[in-house]
PDB file of C-alpha atoms in Angstrom:
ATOM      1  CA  UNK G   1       5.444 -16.034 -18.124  1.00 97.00           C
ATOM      2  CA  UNK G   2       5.744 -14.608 -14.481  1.00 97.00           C
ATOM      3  CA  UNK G   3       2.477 -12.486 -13.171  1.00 97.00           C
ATOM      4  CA  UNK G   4       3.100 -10.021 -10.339  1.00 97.00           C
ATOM      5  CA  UNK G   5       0.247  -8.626  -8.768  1.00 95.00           C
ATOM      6  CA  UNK G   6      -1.003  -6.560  -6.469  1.00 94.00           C
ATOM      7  CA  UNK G   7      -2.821  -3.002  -5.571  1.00 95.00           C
ATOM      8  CA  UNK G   8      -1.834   0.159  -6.633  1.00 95.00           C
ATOM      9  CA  UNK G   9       1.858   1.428  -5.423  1.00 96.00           C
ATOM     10  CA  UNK G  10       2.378  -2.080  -3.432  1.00 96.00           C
ATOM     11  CA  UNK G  11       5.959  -2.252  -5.245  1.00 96.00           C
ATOM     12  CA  UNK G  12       5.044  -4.518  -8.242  1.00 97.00           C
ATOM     13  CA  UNK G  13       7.549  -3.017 -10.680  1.00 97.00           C
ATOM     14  CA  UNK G  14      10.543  -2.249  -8.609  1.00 97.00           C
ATOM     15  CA  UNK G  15      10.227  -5.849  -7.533  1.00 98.00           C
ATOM     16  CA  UNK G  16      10.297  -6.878 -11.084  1.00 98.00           C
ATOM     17  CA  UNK G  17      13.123  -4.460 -11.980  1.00 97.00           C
ATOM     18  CA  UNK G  18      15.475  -6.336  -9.025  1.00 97.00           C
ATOM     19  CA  UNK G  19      13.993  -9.900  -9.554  1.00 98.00           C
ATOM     20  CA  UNK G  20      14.849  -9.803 -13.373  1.00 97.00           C
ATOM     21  CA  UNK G  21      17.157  -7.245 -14.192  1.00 97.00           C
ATOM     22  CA  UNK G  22      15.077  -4.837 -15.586  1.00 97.00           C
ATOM     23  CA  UNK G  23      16.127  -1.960 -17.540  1.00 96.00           C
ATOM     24  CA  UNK G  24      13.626   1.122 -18.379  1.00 95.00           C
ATOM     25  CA  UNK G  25      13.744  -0.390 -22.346  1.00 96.00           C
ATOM     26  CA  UNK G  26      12.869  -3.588 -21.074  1.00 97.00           C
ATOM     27  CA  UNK G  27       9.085  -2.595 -19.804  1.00 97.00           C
ATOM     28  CA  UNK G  28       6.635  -1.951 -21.771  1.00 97.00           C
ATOM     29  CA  UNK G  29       3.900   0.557 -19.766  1.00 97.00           C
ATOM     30  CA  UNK G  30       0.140  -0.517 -20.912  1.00 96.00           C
ATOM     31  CA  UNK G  31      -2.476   2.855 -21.467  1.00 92.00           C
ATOM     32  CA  UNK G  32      -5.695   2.895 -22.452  1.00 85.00           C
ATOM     33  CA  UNK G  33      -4.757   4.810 -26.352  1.00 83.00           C
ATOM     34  CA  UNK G  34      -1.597   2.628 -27.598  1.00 83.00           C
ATOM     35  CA  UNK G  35      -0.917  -0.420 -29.097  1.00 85.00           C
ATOM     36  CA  UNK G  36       0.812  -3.533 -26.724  1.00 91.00           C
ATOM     37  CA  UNK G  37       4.275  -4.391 -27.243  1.00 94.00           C
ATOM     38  CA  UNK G  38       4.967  -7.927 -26.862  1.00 95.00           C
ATOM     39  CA  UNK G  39       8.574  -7.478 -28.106  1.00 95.00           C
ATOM     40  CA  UNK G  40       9.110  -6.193 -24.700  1.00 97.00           C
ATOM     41  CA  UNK G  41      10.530  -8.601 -21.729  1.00 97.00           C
ATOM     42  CA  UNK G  42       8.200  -6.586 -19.443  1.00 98.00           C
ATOM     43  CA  UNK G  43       4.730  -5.518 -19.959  1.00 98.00           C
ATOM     44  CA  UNK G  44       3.500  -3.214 -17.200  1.00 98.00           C
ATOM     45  CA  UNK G  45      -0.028  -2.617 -16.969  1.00 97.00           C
ATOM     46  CA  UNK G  46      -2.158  -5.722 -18.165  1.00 96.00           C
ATOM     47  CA  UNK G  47      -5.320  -3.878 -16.564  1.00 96.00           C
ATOM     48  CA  UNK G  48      -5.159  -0.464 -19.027  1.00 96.00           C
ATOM     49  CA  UNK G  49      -4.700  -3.255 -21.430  1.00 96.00           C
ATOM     50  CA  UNK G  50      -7.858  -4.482 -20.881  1.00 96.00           C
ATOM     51  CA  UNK G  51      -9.190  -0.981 -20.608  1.00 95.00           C
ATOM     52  CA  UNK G  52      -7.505  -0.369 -24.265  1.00 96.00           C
ATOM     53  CA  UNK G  53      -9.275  -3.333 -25.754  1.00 96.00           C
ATOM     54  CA  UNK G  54     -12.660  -2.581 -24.164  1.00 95.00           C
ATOM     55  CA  UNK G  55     -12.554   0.895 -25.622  1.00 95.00           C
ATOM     56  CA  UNK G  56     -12.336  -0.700 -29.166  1.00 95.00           C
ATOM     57  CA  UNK G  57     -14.670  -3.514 -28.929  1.00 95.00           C
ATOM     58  CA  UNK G  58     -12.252  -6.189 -29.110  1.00 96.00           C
ATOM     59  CA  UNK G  59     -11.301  -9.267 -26.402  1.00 96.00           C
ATOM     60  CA  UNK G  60      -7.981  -8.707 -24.315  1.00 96.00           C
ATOM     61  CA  UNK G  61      -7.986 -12.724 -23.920  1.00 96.00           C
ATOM     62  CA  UNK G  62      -7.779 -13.201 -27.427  1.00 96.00           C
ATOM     63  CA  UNK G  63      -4.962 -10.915 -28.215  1.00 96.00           C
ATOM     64  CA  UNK G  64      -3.590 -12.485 -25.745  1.00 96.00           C
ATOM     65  CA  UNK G  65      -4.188 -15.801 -26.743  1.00 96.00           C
ATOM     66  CA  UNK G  66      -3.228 -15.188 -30.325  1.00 96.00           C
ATOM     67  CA  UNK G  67       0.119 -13.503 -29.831  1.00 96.00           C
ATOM     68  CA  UNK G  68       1.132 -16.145 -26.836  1.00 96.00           C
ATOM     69  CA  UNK G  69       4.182 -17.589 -28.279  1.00 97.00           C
ATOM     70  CA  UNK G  70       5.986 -13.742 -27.680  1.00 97.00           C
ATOM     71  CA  UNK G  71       5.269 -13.819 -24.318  1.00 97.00           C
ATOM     72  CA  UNK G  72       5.886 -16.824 -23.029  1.00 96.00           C
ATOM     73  CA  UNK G  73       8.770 -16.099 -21.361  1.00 97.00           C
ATOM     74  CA  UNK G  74       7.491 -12.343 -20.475  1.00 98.00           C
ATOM     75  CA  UNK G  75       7.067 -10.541 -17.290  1.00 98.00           C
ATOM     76  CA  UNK G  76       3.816  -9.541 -17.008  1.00 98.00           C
ATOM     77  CA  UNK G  77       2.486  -6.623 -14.545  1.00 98.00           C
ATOM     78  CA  UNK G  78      -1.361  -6.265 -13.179  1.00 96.00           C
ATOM     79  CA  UNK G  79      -2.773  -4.285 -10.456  1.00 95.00           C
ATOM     80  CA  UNK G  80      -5.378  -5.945  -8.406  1.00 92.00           C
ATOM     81  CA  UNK G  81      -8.598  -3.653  -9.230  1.00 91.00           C
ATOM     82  CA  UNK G  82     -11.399  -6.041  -7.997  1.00 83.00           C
ATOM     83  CA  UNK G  83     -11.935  -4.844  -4.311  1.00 75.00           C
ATOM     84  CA  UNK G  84     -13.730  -2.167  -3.369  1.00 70.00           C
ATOM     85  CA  UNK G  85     -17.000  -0.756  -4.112  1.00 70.00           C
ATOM     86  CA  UNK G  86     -18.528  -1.526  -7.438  1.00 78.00           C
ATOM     87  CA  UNK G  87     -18.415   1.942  -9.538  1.00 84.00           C
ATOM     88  CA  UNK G  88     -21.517   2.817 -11.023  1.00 84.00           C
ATOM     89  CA  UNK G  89     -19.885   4.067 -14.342  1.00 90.00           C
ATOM     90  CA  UNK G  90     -20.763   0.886 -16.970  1.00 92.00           C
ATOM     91  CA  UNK G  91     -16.903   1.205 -18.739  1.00 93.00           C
ATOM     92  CA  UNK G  92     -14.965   1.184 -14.708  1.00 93.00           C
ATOM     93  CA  UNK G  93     -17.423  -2.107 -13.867  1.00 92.00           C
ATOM     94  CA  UNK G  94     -16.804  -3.785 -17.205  1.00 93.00           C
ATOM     95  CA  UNK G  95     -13.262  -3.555 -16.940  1.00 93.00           C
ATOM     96  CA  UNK G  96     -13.277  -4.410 -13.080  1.00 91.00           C
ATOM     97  CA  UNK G  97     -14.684  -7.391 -14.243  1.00 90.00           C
ATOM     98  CA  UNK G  98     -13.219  -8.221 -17.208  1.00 92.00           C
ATOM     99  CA  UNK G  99      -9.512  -7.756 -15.732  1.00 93.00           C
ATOM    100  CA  UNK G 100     -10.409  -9.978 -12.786  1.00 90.00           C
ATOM    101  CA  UNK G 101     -11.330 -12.806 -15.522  1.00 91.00           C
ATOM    102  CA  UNK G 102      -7.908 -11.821 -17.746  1.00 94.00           C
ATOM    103  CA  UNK G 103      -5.840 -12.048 -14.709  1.00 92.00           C
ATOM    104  CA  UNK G 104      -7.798 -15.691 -13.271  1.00 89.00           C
ATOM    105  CA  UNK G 105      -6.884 -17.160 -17.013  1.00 94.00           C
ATOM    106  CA  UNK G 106      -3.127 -15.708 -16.623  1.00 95.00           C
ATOM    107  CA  UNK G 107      -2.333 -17.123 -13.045  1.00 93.00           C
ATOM    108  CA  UNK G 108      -3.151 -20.297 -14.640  1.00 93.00           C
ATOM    109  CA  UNK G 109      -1.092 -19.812 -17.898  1.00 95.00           C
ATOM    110  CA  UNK G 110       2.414 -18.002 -15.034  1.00 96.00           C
ATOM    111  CA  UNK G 111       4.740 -19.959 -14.057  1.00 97.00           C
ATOM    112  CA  UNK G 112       4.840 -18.535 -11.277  1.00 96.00           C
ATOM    113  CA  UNK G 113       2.460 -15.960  -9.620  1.00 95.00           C
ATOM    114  CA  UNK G 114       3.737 -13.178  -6.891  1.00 96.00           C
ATOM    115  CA  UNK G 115       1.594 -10.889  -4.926  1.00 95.00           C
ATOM    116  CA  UNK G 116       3.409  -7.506  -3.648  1.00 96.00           C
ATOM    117  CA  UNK G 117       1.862  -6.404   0.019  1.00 95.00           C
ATOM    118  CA  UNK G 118       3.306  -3.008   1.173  1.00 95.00           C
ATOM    119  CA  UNK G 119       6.542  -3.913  -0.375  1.00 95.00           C
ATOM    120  CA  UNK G 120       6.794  -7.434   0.367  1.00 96.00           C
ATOM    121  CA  UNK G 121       6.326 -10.140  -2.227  1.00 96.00           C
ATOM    122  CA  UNK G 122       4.140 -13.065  -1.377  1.00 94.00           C
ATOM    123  CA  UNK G 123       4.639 -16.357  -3.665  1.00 92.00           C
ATOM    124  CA  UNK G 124       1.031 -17.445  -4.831  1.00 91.00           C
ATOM    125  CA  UNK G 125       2.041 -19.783  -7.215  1.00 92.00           C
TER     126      UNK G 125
ATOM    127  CA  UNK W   1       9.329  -5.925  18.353  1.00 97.00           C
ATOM    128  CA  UNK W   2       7.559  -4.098  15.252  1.00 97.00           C
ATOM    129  CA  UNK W   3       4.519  -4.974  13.757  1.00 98.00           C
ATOM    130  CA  UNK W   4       2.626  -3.613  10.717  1.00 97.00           C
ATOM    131  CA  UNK W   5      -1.129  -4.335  10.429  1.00 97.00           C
ATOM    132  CA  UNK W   6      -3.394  -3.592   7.062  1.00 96.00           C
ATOM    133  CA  UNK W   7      -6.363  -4.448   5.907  1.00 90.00           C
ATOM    134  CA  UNK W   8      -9.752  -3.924   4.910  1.00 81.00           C
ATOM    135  CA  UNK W   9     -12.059  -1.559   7.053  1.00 79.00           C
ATOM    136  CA  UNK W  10     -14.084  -3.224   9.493  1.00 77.00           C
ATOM    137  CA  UNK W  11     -12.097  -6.735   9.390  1.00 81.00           C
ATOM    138  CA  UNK W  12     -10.638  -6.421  12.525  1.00 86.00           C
ATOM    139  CA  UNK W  13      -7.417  -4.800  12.293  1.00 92.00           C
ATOM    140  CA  UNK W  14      -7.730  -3.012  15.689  1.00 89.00           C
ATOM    141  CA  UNK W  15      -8.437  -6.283  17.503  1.00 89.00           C
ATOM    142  CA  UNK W  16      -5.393  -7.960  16.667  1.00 94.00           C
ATOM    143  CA  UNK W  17      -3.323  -4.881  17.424  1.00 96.00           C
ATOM    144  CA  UNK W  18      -4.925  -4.642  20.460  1.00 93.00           C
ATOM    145  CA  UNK W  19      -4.622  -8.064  21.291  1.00 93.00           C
ATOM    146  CA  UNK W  20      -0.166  -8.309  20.668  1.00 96.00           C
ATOM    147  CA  UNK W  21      -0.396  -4.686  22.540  1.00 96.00           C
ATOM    148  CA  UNK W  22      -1.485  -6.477  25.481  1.00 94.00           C
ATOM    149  CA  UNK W  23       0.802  -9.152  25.641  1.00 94.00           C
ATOM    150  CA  UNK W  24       3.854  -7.623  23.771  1.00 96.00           C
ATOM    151  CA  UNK W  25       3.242  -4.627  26.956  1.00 94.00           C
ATOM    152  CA  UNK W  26       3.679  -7.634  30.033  1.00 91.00           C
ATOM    153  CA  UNK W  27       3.927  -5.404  33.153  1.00 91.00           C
ATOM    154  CA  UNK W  28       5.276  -2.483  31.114  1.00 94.00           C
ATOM    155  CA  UNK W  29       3.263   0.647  30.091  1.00 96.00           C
ATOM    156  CA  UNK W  30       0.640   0.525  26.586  1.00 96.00           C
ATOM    157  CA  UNK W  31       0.317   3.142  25.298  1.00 97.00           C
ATOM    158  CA  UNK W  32      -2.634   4.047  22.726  1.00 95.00           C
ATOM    159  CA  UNK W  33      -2.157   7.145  20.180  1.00 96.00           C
ATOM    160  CA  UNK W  34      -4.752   8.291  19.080  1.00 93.00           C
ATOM    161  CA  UNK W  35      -4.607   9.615  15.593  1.00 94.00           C
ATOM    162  CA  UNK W  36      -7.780  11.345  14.489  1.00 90.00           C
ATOM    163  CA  UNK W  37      -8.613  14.659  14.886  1.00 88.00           C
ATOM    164  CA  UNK W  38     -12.619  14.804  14.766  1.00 88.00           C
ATOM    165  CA  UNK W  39     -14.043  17.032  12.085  1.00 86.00           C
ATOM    166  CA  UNK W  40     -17.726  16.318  12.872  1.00 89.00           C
ATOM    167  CA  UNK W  41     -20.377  13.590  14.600  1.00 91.00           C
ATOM    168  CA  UNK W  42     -19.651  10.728  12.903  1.00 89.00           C
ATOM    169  CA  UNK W  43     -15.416  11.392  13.886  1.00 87.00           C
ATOM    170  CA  UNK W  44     -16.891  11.403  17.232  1.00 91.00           C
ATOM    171  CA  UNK W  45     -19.357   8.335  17.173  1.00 89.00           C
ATOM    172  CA  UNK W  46     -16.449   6.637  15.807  1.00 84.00           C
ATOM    173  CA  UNK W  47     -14.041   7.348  18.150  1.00 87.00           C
ATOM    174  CA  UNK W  48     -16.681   6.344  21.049  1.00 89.00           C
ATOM    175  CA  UNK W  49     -16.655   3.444  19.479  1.00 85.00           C
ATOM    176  CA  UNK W  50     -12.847   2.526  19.825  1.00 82.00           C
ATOM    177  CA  UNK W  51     -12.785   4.047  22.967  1.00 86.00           C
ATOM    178  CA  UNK W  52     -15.352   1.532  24.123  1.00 86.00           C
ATOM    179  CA  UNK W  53     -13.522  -1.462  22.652  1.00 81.00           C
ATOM    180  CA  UNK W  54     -10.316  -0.094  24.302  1.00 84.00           C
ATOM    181  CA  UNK W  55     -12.182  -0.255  27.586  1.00 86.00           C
ATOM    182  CA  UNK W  56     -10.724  -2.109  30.157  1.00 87.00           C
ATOM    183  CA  UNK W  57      -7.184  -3.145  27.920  1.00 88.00           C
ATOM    184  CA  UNK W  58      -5.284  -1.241  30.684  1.00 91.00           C
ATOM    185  CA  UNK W  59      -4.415   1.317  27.671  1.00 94.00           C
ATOM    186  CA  UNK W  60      -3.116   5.044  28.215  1.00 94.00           C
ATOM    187  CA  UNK W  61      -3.781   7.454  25.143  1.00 93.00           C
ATOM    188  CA  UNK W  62      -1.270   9.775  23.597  1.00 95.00           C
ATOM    189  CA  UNK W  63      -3.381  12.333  21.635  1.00 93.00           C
ATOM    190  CA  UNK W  64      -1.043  12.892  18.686  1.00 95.00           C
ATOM    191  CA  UNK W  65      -2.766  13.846  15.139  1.00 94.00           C
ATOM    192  CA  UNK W  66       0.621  15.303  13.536  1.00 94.00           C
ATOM    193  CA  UNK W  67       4.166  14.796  13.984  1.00 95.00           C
ATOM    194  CA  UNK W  68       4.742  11.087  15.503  1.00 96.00           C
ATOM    195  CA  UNK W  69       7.875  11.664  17.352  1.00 97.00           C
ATOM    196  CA  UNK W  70       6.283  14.180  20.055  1.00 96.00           C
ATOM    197  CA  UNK W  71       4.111  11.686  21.690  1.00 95.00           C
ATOM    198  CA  UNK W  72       7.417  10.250  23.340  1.00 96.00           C
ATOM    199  CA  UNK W  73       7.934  13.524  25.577  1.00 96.00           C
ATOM    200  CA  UNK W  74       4.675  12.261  27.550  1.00 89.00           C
ATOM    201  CA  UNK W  75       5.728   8.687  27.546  1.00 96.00           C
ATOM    202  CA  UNK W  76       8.148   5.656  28.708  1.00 97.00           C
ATOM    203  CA  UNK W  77      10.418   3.963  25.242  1.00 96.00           C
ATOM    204  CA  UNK W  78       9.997   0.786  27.211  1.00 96.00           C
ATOM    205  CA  UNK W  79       6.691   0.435  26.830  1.00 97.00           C
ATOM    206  CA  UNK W  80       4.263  -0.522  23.973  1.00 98.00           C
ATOM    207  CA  UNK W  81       2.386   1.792  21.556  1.00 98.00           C
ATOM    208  CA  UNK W  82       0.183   0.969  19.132  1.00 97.00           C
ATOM    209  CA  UNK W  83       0.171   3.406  16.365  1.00 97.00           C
ATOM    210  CA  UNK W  84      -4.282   3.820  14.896  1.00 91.00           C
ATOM    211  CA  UNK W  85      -3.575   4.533  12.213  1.00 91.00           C
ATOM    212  CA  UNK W  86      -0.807   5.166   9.641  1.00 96.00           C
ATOM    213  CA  UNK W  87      -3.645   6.357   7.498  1.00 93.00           C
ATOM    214  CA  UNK W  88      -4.940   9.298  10.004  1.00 94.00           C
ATOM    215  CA  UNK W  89      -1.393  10.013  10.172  1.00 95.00           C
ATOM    216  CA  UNK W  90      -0.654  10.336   6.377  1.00 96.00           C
ATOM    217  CA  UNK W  91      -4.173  12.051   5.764  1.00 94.00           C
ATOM    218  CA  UNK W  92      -3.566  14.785   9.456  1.00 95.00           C
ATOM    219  CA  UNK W  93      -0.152  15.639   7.298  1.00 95.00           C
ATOM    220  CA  UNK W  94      -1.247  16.216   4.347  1.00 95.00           C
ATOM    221  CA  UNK W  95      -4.135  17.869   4.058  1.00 92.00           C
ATOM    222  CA  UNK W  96      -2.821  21.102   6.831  1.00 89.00           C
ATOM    223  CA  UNK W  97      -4.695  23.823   6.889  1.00 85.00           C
ATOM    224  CA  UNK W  98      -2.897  26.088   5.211  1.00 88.00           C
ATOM    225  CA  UNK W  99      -1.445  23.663   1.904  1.00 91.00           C
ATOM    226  CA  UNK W 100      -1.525  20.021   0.794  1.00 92.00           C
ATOM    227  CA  UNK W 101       1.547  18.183   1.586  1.00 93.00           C
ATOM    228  CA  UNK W 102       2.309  16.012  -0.947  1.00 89.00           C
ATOM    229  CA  UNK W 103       5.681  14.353   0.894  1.00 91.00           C
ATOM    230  CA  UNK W 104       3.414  13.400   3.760  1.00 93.00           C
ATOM    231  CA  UNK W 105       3.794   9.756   3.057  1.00 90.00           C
ATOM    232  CA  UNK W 106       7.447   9.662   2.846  1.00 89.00           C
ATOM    233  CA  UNK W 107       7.522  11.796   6.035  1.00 93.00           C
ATOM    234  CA  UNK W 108       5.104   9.645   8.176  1.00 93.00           C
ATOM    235  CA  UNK W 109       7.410   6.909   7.109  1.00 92.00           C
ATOM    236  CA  UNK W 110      10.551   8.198   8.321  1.00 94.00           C
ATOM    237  CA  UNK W 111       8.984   9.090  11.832  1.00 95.00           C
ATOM    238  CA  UNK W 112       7.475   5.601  11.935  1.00 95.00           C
ATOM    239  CA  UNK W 113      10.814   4.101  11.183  1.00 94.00           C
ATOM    240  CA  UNK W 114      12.814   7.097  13.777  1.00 96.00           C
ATOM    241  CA  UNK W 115       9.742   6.116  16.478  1.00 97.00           C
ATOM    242  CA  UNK W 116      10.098   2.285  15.876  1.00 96.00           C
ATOM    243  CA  UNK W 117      14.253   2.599  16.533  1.00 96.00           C
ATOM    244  CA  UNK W 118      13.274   4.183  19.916  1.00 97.00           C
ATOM    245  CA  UNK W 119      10.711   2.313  21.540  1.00 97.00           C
ATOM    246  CA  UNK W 120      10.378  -1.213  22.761  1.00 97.00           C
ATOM    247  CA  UNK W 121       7.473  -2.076  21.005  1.00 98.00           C
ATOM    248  CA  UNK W 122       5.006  -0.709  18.413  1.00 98.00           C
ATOM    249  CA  UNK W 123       1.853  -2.139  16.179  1.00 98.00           C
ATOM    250  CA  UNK W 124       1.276   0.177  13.199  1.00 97.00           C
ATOM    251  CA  UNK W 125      -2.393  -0.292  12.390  1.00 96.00           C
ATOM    252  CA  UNK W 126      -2.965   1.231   8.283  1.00 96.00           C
ATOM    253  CA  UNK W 127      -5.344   0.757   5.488  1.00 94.00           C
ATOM    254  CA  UNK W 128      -5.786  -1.214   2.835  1.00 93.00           C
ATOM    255  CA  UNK W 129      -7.045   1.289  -0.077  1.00 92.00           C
ATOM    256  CA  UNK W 130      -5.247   0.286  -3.056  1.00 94.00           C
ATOM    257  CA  UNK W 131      -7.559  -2.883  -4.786  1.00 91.00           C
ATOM    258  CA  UNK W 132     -10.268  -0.841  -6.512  1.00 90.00           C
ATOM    259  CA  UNK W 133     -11.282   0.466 -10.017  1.00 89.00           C
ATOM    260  CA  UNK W 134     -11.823   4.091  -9.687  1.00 87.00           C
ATOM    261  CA  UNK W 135      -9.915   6.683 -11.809  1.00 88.00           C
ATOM    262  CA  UNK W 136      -9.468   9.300  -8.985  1.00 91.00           C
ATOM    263  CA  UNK W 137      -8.928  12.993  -9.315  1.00 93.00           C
ATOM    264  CA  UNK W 138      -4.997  13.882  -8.605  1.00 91.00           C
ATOM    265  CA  UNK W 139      -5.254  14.471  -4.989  1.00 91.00           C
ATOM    266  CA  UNK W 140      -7.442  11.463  -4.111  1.00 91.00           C
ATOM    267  CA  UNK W 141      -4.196   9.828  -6.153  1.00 92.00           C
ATOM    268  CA  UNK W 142      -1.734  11.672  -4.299  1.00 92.00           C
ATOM    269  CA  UNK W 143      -3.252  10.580  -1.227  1.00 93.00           C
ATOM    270  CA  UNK W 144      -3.185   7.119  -1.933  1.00 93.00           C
ATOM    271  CA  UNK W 145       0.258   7.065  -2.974  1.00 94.00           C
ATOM    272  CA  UNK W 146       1.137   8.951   0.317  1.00 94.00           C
ATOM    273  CA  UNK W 147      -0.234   6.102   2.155  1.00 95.00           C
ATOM    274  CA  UNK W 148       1.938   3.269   0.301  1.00 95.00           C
ATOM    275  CA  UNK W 149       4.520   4.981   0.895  1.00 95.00           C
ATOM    276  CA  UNK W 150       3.980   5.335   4.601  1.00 95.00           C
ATOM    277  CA  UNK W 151       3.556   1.502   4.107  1.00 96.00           C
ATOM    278  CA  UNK W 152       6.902   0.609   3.044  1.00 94.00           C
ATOM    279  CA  UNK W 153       8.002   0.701   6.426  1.00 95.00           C
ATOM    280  CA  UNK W 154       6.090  -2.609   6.705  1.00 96.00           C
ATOM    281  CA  UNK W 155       9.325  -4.582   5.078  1.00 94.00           C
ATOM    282  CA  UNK W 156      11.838  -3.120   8.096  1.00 95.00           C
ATOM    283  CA  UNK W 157       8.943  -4.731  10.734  1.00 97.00           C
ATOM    284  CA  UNK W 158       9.449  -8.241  12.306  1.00 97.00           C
ATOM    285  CA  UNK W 159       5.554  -9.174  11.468  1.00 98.00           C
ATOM    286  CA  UNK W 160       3.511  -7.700   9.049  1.00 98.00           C
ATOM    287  CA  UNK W 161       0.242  -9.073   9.117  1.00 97.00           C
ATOM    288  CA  UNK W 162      -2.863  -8.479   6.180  1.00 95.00           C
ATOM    289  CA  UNK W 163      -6.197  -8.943   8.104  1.00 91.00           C
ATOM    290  CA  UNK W 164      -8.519  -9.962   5.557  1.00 82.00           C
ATOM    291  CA  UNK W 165     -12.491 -10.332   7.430  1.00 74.00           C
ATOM    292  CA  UNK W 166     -10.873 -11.783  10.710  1.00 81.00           C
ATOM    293  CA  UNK W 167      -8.224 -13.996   9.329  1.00 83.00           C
ATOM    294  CA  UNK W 168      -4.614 -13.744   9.466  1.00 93.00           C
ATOM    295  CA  UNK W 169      -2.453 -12.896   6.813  1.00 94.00           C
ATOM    296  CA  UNK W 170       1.165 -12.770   7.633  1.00 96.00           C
ATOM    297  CA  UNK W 171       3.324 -11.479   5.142  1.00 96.00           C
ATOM    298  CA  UNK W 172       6.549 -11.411   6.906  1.00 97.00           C
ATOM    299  CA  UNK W 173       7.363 -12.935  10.369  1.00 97.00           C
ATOM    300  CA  UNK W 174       5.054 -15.423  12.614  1.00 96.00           C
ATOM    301  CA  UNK W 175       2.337 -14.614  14.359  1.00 95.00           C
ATOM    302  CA  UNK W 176       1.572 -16.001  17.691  1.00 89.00           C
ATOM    303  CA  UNK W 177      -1.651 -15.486  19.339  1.00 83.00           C
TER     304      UNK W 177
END
């Protein structure tokens, strides 16, 4: 699996689309209310992912764990959500924590890891 | 040369540009423009407070809230400008008085990149507001997104630098102090 990261708008998909050859059926774009397609070379999102499986209870590390062999070789998408202030609504800090622990336990399962800056990718791993 | 600074508030951002101002500038003119357009006390305290810092940097300021390209009727191309900030900019050309201009980003771009063809030298100072975990209304969005767009110009730069609580991180290009 290859993680791109990286704030909101810093490029993260269109980098993906060029880097890999991307079509539109290729990605798969997480929200919080529908299931995850691992099927799908490209899953866009990983932090409404988390959001999804905190709104039903259940542990986005283990569905991930569990359903690893489809993704191996996957593209996976997360914004960085973990700077700024921490939000005083319990579900926004949950998930602002929970995705930073997701995303720690990814970067170590990537191949390779690759931060987007204003555009510009930055190789982290 | 063009350089594109971001970053956290408070980190130091304006150092650094100040800093390559003053030695990108050598004999030639630096130029300052000044972005914000005060709305209260705390605009002004603020803006005391770069004004003080500039102190002494051998700066002139170009007052220029809106529309980029019009500081360079009042100024020399061969000299340096450094550009605080991209995010005054974006935020002076969207929110107008009379509407919300929602292609402000892309348009603050495209007079960064018009204003960086023309002069010798310019630092683009911007902000970094794109790592947390609010769900913002649509305009707080909007505005956001204006910004990274105005960002993008960051990739046509020679240096882009990420200043991250005083230390350097350079994205594209080298940075020599």
């Amino acid at each position: 699996m290859d993680l791109i990261i990286g704030g909101a708008y810093q490029g993260k998909l269109e980098y993906a689309a060029k880097t890999y050859n991307l079509k539109q059926t290729d990605v798969y774009v997480c929200a919080e209310d529908t299931d995850i397609d691992f099927d799908k070379k490209c899953i866009y999102g990983i932090e409404e992912f988390v959001m999804y499986c905190l709104k039903r209870g259940i542990s986005a590390r283990e569905v991930l764990e569990e359903n690893k062999p489809k993704w191996e070789n996957s593209v996976f998408i997360c914004r960085e959500i973990f700077s700024g202030v921490v939000p005083v609504d319990v579900l926004l800090r949950t998930w602002r924590d929970e995705t930073g622990r997701v995303l720690t336990w990814l970067s170590k399962e990537a191949r390779t890891v690759t931060r987007l800056f204003c555009g510009i990718p930055q190789k982290l791993k | 040369m063009k350089v594109y600074i971001s970053g956290g508030c408070k980190n130091g951002k304006s150092m650094l540009a100040q800093s390559l101002a003053k030695k990108l500038a050598g004999e030639a003119p630096l130029y300052y423009i000044a972005t914000m357009i005060p709305h209260d006390n705390e605009d002004n305290a603020r803006i005391a407070k770069h004004i003080e810092d500039r102190d002494g940097w051998g700066f002139e300021t170009l007052e220029q809230g809106r529309e980029l390209l019009k500081c360079l009727d009042n100024a020399d191309a061969n000299g340096t400008f450094l550009l605080d900030s991209v995010t005054a900019l974006v935020q002076n050309e969207m929110f107008r008085e009379d509407k919300i201009d929602l292609t402000a980003g892309r348009r603050v771009s495209e007079d960064m990149a018009e204003f960086a063809g023309k002069v010798k030298n310019v630092i683009m100072v911007s902000d970094y507001i794109f790592g947390d975990a609010e769900r913002y209304d649509a305009l707080t969005e909007g505005y956001r997104h204006a910004l990274a767009m105005a960002d993008r110009i960051a990739k046509e730069c020679d240096l882009v630098v990420e200043v991250l609580a005083g230390n350097y991180i350079v994205h594209k290009g080298e940075l020599y102090l």
